[in-house]
Amino acid sequence: MSRYNGEQVLVVPRSAFEQVGAFNGVRLNAQEYLAAFFSNGVAHYMDRDAAEQNPAFKQIIAYAIFCHNGKVLAYARTAKGGETRLHDKWSLGIGGHINPIDGLADNPDTYLAGVEREIREEIAFSGTASQQIYAIINDDTNEVGSVHLGIVHRFELDSDEVCPLEKKLANLKFCTLDELAGPLYDKLETWSAICVDALKNE
């Protein structure tokens, strides 16, 4: 029986990632990668159970970070989350996989619909928000990162009224970059640590 109950997730071949330019860490030119992935049928859906075991493919993960007055939203991942390898880690990322419910695999609007759906499922916030596609993250140094590719969306909120909608998000709060780069840094999941480093270097 499939661990993920037959879930289909959006993937791109690692070769497509390498063609644009493979790296470990963060790149701020995410649009270049997205343009390559969502053309000529490169992106497609794949059984998640198979994708989790096959580093020849990268699962596309929407990874939204939320900022307000210089602080960044963070939370602790609980055992309620589906990815056991990330339990008890602190994270900045709201989001997840893109699924067939979001639309056709090779349509960029499908990806954006998936981003919006994932955010609506996980948090609710008041006021208005501006958004930019901030970066792309890759980390092939561990088994989670080797089969995922993160697209970082940066939201600037005009209110700090944010509440979690899922039990997997514990201790949701806005933190200063000094807090995230200091006491919490060693507790951050890898992608969040990479985001903190990028934000600190602005």
Short mmCIF file of C-alpha atoms in Angstrom, two decimals, residues 8-108:
data_model
loop_
_atom_site.label_atom_id
_atom_site.label_comp_id
_atom_site.label_asym_id
_atom_site.label_seq_id
_atom_site.Cartn_x
_atom_site.Cartn_y
_atom_site.Cartn_z
CA GLN A 8 0.04 12.60 -7.52
CA VAL A 9 2.51 15.49 -7.25
CA LEU A 10 4.06 17.92 -9.69
CA VAL A 11 7.65 17.06 -10.62
CA VAL A 12 10.33 18.08 -13.11
CA PRO A 13 13.20 15.89 -14.27
CA ARG A 14 16.48 16.66 -12.52
CA SER A 15 17.94 17.08 -16.02
CA ALA A 16 15.66 20.10 -16.59
CA PHE A 17 16.93 21.66 -13.37
CA GLU A 18 20.52 20.97 -14.40
CA GLN A 19 19.95 22.46 -17.85
CA VAL A 20 19.01 25.84 -16.35
CA GLY A 21 21.78 25.57 -13.76
CA ALA A 22 22.07 23.13 -10.87
CA PHE A 23 23.22 24.47 -7.50
CA ASN A 24 23.03 23.85 -3.78
CA GLY A 25 21.63 26.69 -1.69
CA VAL A 26 19.55 29.59 -2.99
CA ARG A 27 19.19 31.49 -6.26
CA LEU A 28 17.17 34.68 -6.56
CA ASN A 29 16.41 34.27 -10.30
CA ALA A 30 13.52 31.85 -9.73
CA GLN A 31 11.54 33.09 -12.75
CA GLU A 32 14.18 31.69 -15.10
CA TYR A 33 13.68 28.23 -13.64
CA LEU A 34 9.89 28.46 -13.63
CA ALA A 35 9.87 29.50 -17.29
CA ALA A 36 11.93 26.43 -18.19
CA PHE A 37 9.87 24.04 -16.09
CA PHE A 38 6.48 25.16 -17.40
CA SER A 39 7.25 24.84 -21.10
CA ASN A 40 7.14 21.98 -23.57
CA GLY A 41 5.58 19.55 -21.11
CA VAL A 42 8.60 19.46 -18.78
CA ALA A 43 6.56 19.52 -15.58
CA HIS A 44 4.26 16.54 -15.06
CA TYR A 45 2.48 14.65 -12.31
CA MET A 46 4.01 11.57 -10.74
CA ASP A 47 3.05 9.16 -7.99
CA ARG A 48 4.46 10.68 -4.79
CA ASP A 49 5.54 7.36 -3.35
CA ALA A 50 7.72 6.78 -6.41
CA ALA A 51 8.94 10.38 -6.51
CA GLU A 52 10.09 10.27 -2.89
CA GLN A 53 12.44 7.43 -3.78
CA ASN A 54 13.77 8.76 -7.09
CA PRO A 55 16.26 11.66 -7.12
CA ALA A 56 16.06 11.71 -10.93
CA PHE A 57 13.00 13.89 -10.34
CA LYS A 58 12.45 17.02 -8.27
CA GLN A 59 9.08 17.55 -6.60
CA ILE A 60 8.10 21.21 -6.89
CA ILE A 61 7.26 22.67 -3.48
CA ALA A 62 5.58 26.03 -2.96
CA TYR A 63 7.35 27.59 0.04
CA ALA A 64 5.77 30.87 1.12
CA ILE A 65 7.33 33.05 3.80
CA PHE A 66 5.39 35.83 5.50
CA CYS A 67 6.98 39.06 6.74
CA HIS A 68 5.64 41.97 8.80
CA ASN A 69 7.60 45.00 9.97
CA GLY A 70 10.93 43.27 9.56
CA LYS A 71 9.84 40.07 11.31
CA VAL A 72 9.25 36.67 9.72
CA LEU A 73 6.52 34.17 10.52
CA ALA A 74 7.85 30.90 11.98
CA TYR A 75 6.38 27.76 13.51
CA ALA A 76 7.35 24.37 14.88
CA ARG A 77 6.40 21.33 12.80
CA THR A 78 4.49 18.79 14.86
CA ALA A 79 3.91 15.06 14.36
CA LYS A 80 0.61 15.99 12.65
CA GLY A 81 2.58 16.87 9.52
CA GLY A 82 2.95 14.30 6.76
CA GLU A 83 6.72 14.50 6.36
CA THR A 84 8.15 12.60 9.34
CA ARG A 85 11.71 13.62 8.45
CA LEU A 86 10.87 17.24 9.35
CA HIS A 87 9.06 16.70 12.66
CA ASP A 88 10.21 18.90 15.56
CA LYS A 89 11.97 21.28 13.20
CA TRP A 90 11.18 25.00 13.03
CA SER A 91 10.07 26.32 9.66
CA LEU A 92 9.30 29.57 7.86
CA GLY A 93 7.61 27.86 4.93
CA ILE A 94 3.87 27.68 4.36
CA GLY A 95 2.89 25.53 1.40
CA GLY A 96 3.54 22.16 -0.10
CA HIS A 97 3.07 20.00 -3.17
CA ILE A 98 1.16 20.90 -6.31
CA ASN A 99 -1.53 18.33 -7.17
CA PRO A 100 -3.82 17.56 -10.16
CA ILE A 101 -6.67 19.40 -8.40
CA ASP A 102 -4.73 22.59 -9.21
CA GLY A 103 -4.85 22.09 -12.99
CA LEU A 104 -2.81 20.87 -15.96
CA ALA A 105 0.78 20.02 -15.06
CA ASP A 106 2.63 22.21 -17.58
CA ASN A 107 0.55 25.36 -17.05
CA PRO A 108 2.17 28.08 -14.88
#
